[in-house]
mmCIF file of C-alpha atoms in Angstrom:
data_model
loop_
_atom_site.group_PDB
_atom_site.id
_atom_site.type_symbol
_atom_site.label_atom_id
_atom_site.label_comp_id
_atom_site.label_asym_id
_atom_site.label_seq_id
_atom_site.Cartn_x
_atom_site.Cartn_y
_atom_site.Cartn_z
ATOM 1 C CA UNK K 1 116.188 -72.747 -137.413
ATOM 2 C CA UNK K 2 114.509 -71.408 -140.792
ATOM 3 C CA UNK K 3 113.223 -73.576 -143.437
ATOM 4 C CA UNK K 4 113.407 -70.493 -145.963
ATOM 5 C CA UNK K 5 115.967 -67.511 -146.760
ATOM 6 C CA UNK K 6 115.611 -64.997 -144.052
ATOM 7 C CA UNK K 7 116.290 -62.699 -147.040
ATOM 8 C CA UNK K 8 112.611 -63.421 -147.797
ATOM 9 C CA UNK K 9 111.812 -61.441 -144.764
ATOM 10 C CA UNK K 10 113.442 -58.332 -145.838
ATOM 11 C CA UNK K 11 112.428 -59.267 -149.298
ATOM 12 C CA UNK K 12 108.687 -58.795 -147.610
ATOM 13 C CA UNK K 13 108.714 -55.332 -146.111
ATOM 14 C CA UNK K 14 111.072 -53.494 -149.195
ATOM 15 C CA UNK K 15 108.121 -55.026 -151.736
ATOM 16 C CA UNK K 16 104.810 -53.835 -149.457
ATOM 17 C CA UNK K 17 103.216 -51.293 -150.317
ATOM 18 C CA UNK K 18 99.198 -49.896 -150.169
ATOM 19 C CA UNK K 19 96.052 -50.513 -151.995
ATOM 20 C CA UNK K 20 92.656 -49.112 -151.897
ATOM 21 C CA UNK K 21 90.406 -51.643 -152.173
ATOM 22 C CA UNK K 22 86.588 -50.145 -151.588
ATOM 23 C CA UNK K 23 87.639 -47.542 -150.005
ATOM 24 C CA UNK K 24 90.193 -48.942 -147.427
ATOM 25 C CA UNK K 25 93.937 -48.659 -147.878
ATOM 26 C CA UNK K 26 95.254 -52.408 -147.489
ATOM 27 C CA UNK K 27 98.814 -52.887 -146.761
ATOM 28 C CA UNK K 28 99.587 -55.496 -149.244
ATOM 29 C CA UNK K 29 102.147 -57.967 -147.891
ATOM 30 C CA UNK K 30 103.595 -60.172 -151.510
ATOM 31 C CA UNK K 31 104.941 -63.415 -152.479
ATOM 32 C CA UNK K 32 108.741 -63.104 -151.393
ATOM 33 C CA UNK K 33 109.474 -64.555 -154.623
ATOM 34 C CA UNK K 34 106.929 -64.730 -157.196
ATOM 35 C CA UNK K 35 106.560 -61.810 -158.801
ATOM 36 C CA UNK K 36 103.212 -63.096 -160.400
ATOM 37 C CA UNK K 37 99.536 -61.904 -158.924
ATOM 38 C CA UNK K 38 97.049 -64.417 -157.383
ATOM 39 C CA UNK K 39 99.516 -67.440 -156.620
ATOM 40 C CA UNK K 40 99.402 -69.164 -153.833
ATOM 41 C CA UNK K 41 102.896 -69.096 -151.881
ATOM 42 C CA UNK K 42 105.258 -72.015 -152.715
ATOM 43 C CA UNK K 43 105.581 -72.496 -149.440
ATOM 44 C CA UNK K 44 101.796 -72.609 -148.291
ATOM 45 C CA UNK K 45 101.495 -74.942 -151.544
ATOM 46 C CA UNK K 46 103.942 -77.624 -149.951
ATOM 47 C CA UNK K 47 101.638 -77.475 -146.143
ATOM 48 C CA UNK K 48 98.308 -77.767 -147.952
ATOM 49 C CA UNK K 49 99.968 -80.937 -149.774
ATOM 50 C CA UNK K 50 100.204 -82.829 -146.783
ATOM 51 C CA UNK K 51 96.978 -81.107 -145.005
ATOM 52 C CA UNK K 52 95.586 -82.441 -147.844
ATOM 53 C CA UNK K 53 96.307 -85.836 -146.860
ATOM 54 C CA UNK K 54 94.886 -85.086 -143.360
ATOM 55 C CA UNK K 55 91.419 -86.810 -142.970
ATOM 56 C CA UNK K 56 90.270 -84.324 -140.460
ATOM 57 C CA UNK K 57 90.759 -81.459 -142.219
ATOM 58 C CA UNK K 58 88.655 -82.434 -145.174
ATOM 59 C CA UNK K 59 85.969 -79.608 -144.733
ATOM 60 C CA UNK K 60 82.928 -82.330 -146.431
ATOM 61 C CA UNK K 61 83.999 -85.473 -143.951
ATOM 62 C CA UNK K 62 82.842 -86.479 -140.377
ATOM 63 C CA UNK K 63 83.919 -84.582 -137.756
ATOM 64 C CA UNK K 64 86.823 -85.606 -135.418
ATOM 65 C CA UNK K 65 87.155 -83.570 -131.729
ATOM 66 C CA UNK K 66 90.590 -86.154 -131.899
ATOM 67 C CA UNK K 67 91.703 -85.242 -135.253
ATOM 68 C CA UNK K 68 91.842 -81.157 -135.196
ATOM 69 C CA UNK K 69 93.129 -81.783 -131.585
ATOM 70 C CA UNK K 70 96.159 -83.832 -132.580
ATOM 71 C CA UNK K 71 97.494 -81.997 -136.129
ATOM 72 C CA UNK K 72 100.934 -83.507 -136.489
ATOM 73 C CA UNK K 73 100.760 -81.172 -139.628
ATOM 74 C CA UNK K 74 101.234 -78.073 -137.473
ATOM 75 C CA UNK K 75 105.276 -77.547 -136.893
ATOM 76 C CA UNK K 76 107.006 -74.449 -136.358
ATOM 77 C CA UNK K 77 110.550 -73.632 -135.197
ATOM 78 C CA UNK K 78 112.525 -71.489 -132.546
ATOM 79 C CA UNK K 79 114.406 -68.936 -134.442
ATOM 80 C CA UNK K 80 114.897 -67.036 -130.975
ATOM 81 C CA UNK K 81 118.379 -65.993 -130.290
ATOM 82 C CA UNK K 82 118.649 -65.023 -126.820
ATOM 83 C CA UNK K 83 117.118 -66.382 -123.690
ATOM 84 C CA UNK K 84 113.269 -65.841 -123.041
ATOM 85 C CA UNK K 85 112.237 -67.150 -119.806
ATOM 86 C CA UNK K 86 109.210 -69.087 -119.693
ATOM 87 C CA UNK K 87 107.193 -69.657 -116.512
ATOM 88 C CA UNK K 88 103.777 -71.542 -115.440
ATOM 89 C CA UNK K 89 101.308 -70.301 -113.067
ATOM 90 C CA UNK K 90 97.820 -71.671 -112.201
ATOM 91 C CA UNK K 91 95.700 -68.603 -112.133
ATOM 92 C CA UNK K 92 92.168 -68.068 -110.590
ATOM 93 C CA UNK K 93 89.160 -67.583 -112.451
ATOM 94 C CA UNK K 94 86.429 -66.343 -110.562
ATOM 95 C CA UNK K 95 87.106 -67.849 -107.262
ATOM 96 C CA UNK K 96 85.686 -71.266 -108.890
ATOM 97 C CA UNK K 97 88.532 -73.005 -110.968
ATOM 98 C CA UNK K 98 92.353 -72.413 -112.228
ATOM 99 C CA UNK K 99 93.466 -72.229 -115.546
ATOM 100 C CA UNK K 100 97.132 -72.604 -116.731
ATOM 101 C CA UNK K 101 99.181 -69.529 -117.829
ATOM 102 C CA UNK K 102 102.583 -68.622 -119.204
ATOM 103 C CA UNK K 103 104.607 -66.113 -118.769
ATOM 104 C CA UNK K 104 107.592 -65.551 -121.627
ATOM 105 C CA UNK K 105 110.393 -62.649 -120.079
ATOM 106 C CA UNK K 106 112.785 -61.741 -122.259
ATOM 107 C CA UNK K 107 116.450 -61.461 -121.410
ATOM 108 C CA UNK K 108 117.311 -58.131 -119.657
ATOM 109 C CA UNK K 109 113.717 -56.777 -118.903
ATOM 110 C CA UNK K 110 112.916 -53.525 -117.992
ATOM 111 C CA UNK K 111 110.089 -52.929 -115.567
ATOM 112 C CA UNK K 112 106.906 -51.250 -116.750
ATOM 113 C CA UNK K 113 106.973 -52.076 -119.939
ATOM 114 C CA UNK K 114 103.809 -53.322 -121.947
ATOM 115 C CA UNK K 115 102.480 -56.538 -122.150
ATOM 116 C CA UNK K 116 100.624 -58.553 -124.616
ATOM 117 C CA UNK K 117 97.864 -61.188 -123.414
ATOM 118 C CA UNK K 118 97.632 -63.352 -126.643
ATOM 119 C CA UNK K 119 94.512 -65.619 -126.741
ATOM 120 C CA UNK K 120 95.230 -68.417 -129.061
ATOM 121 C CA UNK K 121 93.031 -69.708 -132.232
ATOM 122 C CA UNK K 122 91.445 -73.227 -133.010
ATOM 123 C CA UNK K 123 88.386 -73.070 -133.553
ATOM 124 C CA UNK K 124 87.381 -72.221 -129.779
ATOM 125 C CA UNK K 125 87.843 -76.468 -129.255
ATOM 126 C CA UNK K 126 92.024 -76.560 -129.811
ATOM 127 C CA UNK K 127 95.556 -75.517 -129.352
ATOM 128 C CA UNK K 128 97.996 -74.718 -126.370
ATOM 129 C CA UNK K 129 101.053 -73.555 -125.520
ATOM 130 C CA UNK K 130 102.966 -76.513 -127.807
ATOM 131 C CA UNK K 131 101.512 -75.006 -131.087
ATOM 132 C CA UNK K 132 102.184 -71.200 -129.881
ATOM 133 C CA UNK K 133 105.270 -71.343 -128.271
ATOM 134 C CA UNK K 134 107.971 -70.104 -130.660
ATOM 135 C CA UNK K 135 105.925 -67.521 -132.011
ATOM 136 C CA UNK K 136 105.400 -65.946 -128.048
ATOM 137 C CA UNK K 137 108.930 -66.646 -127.720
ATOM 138 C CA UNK K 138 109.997 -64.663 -130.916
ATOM 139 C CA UNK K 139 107.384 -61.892 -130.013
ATOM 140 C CA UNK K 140 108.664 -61.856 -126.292
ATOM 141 C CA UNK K 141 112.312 -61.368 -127.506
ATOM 142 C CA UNK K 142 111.593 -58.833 -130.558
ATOM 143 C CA UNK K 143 109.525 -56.754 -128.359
ATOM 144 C CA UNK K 144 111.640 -56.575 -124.837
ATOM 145 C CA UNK K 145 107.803 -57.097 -123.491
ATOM 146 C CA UNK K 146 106.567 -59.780 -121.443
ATOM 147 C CA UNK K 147 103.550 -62.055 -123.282
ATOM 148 C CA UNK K 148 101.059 -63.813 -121.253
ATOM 149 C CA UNK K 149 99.569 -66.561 -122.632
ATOM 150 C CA UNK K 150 96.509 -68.186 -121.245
ATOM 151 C CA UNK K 151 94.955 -71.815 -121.561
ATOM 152 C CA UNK K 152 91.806 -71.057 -121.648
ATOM 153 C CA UNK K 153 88.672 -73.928 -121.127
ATOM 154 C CA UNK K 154 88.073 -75.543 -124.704
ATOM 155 C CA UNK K 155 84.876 -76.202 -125.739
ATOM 156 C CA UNK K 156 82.812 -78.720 -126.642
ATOM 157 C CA UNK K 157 83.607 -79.455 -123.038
ATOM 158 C CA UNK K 158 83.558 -76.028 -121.634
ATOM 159 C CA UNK K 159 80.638 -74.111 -123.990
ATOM 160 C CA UNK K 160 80.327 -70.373 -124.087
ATOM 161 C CA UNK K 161 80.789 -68.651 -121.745
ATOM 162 C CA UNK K 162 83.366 -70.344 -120.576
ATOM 163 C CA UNK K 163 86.821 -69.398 -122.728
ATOM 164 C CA UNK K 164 85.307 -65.868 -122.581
ATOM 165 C CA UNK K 165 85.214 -66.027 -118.782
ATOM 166 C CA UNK K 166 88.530 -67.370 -118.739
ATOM 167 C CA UNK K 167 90.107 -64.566 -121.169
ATOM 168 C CA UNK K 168 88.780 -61.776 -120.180
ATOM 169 C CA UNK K 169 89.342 -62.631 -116.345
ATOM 170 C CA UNK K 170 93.010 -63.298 -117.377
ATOM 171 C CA UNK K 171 93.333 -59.508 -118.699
ATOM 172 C CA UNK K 172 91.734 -58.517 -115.475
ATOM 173 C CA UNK K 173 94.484 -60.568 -113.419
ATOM 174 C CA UNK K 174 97.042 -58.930 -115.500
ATOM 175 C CA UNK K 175 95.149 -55.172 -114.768
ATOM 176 C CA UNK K 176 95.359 -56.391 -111.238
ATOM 177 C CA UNK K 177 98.379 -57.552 -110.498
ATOM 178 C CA UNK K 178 100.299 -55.381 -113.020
ATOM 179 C CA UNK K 179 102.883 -53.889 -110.316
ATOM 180 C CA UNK K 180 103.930 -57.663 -109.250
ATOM 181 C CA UNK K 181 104.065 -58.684 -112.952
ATOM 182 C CA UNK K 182 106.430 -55.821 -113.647
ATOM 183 C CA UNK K 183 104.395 -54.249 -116.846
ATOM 184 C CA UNK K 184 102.297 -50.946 -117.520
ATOM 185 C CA UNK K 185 98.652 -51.587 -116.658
ATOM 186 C CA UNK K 186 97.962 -48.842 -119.165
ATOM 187 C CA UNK K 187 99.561 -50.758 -121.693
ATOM 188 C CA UNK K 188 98.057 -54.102 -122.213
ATOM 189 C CA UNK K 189 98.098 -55.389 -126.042
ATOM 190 C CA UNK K 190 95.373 -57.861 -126.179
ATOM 191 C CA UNK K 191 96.057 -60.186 -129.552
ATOM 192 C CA UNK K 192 94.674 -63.515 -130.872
ATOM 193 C CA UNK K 193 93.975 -65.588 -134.137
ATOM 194 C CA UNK K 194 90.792 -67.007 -135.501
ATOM 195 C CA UNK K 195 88.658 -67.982 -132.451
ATOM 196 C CA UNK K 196 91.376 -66.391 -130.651
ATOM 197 C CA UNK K 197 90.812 -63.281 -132.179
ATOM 198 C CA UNK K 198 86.911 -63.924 -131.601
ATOM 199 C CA UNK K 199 87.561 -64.378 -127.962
ATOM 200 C CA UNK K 200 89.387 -60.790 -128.186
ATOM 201 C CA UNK K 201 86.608 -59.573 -129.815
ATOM 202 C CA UNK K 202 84.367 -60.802 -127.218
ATOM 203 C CA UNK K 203 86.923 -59.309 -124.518
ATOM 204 C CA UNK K 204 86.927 -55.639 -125.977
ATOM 205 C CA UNK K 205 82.909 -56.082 -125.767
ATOM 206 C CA UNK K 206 82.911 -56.709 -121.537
ATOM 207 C CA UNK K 207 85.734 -53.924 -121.700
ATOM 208 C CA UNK K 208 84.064 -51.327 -123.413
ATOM 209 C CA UNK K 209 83.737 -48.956 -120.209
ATOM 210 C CA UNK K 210 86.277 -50.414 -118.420
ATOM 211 C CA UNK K 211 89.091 -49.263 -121.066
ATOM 212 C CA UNK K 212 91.840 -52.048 -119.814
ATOM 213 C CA UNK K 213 92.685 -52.880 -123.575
ATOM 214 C CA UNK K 214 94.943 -50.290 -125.132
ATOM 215 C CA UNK K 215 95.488 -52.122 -128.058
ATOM 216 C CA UNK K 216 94.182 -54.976 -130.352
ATOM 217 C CA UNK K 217 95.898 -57.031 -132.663
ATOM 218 C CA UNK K 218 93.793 -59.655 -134.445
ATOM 219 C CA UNK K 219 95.261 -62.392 -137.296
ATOM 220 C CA UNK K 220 91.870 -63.713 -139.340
ATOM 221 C CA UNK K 221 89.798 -63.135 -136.471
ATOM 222 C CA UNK K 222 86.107 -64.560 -136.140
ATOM 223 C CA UNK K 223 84.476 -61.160 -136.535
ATOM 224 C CA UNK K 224 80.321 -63.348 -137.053
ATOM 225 C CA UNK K 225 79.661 -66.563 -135.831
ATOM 226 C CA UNK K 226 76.982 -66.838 -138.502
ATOM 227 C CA UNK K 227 78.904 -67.671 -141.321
ATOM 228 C CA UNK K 228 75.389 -68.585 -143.611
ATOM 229 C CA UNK K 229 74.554 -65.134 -144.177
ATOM 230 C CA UNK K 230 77.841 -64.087 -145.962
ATOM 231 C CA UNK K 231 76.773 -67.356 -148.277
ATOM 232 C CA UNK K 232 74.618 -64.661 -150.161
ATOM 233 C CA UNK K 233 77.458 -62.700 -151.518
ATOM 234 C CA UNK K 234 80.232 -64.812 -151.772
ATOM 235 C CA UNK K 235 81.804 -65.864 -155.303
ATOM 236 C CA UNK K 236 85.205 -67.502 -156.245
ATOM 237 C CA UNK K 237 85.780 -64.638 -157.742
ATOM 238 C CA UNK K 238 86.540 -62.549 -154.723
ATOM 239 C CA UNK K 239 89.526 -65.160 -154.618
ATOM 240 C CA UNK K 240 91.378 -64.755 -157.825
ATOM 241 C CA UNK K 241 93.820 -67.452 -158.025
ATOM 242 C CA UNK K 242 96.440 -68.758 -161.061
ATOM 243 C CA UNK K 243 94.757 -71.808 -162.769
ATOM 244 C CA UNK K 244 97.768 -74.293 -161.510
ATOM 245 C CA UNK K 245 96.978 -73.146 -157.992
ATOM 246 C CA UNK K 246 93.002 -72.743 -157.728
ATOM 247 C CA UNK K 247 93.160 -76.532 -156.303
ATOM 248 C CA UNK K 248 95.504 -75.044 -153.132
ATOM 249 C CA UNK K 249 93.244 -71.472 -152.600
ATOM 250 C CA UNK K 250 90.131 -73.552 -152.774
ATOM 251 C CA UNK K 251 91.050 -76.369 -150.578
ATOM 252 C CA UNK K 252 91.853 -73.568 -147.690
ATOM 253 C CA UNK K 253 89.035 -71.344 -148.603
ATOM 254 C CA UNK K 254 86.469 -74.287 -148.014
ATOM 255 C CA UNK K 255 88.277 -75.621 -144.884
ATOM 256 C CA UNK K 256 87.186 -72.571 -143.214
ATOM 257 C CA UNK K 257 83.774 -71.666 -145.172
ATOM 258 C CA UNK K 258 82.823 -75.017 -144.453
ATOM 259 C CA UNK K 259 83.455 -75.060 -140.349
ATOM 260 C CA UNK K 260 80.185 -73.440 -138.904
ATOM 261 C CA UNK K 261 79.358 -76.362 -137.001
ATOM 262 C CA UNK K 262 82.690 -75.629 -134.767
ATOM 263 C CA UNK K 263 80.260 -71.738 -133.951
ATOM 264 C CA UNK K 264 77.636 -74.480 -133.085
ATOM 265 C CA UNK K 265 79.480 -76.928 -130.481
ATOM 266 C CA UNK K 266 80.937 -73.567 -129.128
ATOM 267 C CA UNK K 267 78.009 -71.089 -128.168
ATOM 268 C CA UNK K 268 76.064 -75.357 -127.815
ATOM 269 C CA UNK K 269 72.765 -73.440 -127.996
ATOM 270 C CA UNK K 270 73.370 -71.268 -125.437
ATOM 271 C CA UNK K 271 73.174 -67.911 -127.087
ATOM 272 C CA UNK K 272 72.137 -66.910 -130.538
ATOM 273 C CA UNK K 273 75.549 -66.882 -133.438
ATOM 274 C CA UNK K 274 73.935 -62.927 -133.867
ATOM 275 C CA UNK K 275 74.559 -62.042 -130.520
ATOM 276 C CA UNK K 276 77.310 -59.061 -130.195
ATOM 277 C CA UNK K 277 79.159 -60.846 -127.693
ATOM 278 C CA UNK K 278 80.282 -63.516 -129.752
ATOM 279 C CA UNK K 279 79.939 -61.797 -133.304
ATOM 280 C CA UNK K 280 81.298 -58.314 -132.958
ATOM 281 C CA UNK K 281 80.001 -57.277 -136.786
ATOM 282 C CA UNK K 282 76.267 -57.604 -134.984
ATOM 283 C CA UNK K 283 77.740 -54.350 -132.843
ATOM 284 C CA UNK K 284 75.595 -51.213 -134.417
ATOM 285 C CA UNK K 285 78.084 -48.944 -133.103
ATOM 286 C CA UNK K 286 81.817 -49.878 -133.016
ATOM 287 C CA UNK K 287 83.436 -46.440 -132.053
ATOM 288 C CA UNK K 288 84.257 -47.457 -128.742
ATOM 289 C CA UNK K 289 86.837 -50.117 -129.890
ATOM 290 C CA UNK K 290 90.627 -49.026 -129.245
ATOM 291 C CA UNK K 291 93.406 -48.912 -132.281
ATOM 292 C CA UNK K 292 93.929 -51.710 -134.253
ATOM 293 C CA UNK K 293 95.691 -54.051 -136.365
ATOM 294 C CA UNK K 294 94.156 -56.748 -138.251
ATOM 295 C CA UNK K 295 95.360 -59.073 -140.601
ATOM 296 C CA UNK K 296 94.030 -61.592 -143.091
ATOM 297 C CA UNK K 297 95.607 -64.261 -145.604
ATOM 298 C CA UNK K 298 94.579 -63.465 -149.471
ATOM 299 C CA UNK K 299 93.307 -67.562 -149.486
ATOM 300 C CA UNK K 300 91.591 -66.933 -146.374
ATOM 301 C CA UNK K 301 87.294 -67.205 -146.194
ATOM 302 C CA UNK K 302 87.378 -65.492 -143.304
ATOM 303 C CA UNK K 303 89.268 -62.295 -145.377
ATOM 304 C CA UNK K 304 85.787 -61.048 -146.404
ATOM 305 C CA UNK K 305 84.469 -60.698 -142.829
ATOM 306 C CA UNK K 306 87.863 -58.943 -141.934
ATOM 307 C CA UNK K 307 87.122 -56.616 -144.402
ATOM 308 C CA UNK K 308 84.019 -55.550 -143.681
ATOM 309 C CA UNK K 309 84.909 -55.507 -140.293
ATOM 310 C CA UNK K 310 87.670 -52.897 -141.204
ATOM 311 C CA UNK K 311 85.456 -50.532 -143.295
ATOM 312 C CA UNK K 312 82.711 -50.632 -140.798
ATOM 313 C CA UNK K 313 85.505 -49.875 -137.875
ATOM 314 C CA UNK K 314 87.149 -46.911 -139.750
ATOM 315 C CA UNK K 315 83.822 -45.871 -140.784
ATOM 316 C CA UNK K 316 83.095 -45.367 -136.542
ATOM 317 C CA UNK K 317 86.156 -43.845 -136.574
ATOM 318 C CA UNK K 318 88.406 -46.166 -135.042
ATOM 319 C CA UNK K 319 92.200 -46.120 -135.760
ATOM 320 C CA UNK K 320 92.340 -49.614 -138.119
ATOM 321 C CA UNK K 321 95.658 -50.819 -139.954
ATOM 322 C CA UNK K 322 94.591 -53.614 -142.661
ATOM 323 C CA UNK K 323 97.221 -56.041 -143.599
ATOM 324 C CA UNK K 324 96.500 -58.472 -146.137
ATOM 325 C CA UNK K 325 98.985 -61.367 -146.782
ATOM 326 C CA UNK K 326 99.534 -62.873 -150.398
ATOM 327 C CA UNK K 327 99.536 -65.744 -151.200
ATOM 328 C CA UNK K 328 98.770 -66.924 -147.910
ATOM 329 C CA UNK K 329 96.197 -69.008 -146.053
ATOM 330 C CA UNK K 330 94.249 -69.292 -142.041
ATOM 331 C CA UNK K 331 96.550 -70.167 -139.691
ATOM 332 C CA UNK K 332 99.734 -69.060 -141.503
ATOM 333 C CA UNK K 333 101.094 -66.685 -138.572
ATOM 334 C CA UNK K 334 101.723 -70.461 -136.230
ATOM 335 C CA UNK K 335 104.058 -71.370 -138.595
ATOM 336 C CA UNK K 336 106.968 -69.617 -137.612
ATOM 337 C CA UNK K 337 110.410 -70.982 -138.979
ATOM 338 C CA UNK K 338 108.008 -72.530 -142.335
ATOM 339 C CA UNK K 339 106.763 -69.320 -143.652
ATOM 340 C CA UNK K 340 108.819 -66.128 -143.815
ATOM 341 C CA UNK K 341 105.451 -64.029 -143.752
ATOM 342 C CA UNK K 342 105.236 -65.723 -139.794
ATOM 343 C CA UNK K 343 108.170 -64.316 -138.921
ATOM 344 C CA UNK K 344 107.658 -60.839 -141.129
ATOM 345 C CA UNK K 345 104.038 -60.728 -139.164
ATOM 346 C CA UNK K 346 105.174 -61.316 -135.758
ATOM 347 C CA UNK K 347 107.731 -58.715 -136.008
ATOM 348 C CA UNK K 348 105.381 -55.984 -137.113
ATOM 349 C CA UNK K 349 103.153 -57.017 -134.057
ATOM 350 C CA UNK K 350 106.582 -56.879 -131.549
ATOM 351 C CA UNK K 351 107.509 -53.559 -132.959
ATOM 352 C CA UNK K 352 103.614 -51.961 -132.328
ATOM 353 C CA UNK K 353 103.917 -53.600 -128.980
ATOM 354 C CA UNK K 354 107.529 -52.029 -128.292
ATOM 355 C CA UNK K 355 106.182 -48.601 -129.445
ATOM 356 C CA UNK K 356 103.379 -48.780 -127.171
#
């Protein structure tokens, strides 16, 4: 089911179109239907109401492990139409402990096709497969691919290095066992969101000479741990925002600007936020990365990282697409079903996947 139009999809692609913006061409994804800049999607306007109402996601109260972990706020939807298979496998990591994986096969799958590992977001501490589900389904079924999806160790129980450990031994199971698996080794897809985009991040870094990681696709990815030093140049302006909707753009803005302790309880001392293992931008040289995609939210702190992450990647010359979504906030991609730009997203990531 679809709480919107799916005309708002279509409505999506015919309306992109590219921006430079400091030197980077930006593939502008607009507000299905508000033809006005700087608004904050209807949509994402009625989810920030009731996050709004959400104690634990007021970015200046105490902190509650409990509360980001159980987010009745988060729904999504199956708009599948055929039948993915999903399966559950307890996988070894390191000959010392399991972890819990799934395995979505679409209907009628061909053998050697690509795969995509996707390493889920929350802040390195939450989510699983209940808040991912329909959007691996819907990528799984769009792309005729199969999508692994690993439950990695959360921290603050399991610090660094432990979700790293987990992810990147998960892409090494998949390198491993590709021929059982039924997919092309040569073409794994490696994608993730927010942490989950860090911990991709932090996988590309251990793969850099072993070149298992064809492709990356990253949605508002933690590119620096140390989110203080970006204090120095950031300005509401860089957020332009309608007057009737700067209350929306700021309250998401802040819920991430205001969520370095999460970096802390993650890395719990352990290494330093600077370290290029855990904040790719602290890389000198990032030429040895493989072609990308990665996408931010307009209302999205973690948009200016992105960028500079983008400029500083093409700049190395690696292959970088740069799609920014209007109107939009973090996390918008999990909401498939709610936001047409979920589904609009997911399909261009199924079709890159497909091509592969």
């Amino acid at each position: 089911m679809r709480e919107y139009d799916q005309n708002l999809v279509n409505m999506i692609q015919q309306k992109s179109y590219i921006k430079n913006i400091d030197g980077i061409d930006i593939m502008m994804k607009p507000v299905p239907d508000d033809e006005r800049e700087h608004v904050v999607d209807p949509r994402v306007i009625e989810t920030t109401k009731i996050k709004m109402n959400v104690k634990s996601l007021d970015p200046h109260a105490k902190f509650s492990l409990h509360g980001n972990r159980v987010r009745l706020d988060k729904i999504s939807h199956d708009i599948t139409t055929t039948n993915v298979q999903e399966d559950e496998d307890l996988v070894e990591i390191n000959h010392d402990h399991y972890i819990d994986v799934y395995t979505f096969t679409p209907e009628n799958y061909e053998n050697g096709r690509p795969v995509l590992i996707y390493l889920h977001g929350g802040g390195y501490m939450t989510g699983d497969i209940a808040e991912f589900r329909m959007a691996m389904r819907f990528i799984c079924e769009q792309s005729g691919c199969k999508v692994i999806f690993p439950e990695y160790r959360l921290s603050p129980e399991n610090p660094y290095p432990a979700g790293i450990e987990d992810c990147h031994g998960i892409i090494e199971w998949v390198y491993e066992t590709a021929d059982e698996l039924g997919v092309n080794r040569h073409k794994i897809m490696v994608g993730g969101d927010s942490a989950g985009g860090g911990l991709t991040n932090s996988c590309l870094f251990l793969d850099k000479d072993l070149h298992h990681i064809h492709y990356a696709y990253e949605f508002y990815a933690a590119f620096d741990l140390n989110f203080q030093k970006y204090e120095a140049v950031y300005s509401d302006d860089l957020f332009p925002v309608i007057e009737e909707h700067k209350i929306y753009a700021k309250n998401r803005i802040d819920r991430i600007r205001f969520s370095g302790n999460v970096g802390d309880l993650y890395l719990h001392g352990r290494i330093s936020h600077n370290e290029p293992i855990v904040s790719i931008l602290s890389c000198e040289d990032l030429s040895w990365l493989p072609s990308m995609s990665v996408v931010c939210g307009e209302y999205d702190y973690l948009r200016l990282l992105s960028d500079i992450f983008v400029k500083r990647a093409l700049e190395a010359g690696v292959e970088v697409r740069s799609l920014r979504y209007l109107g939009c906030d973090h996390g918008f991609m999990e909401k498939v079903g709610v936001l047409p730009q979920a589904e609009e997203v997911l399909l261009d990531l199924a079709n890159i996947l497909k091509r592969l």
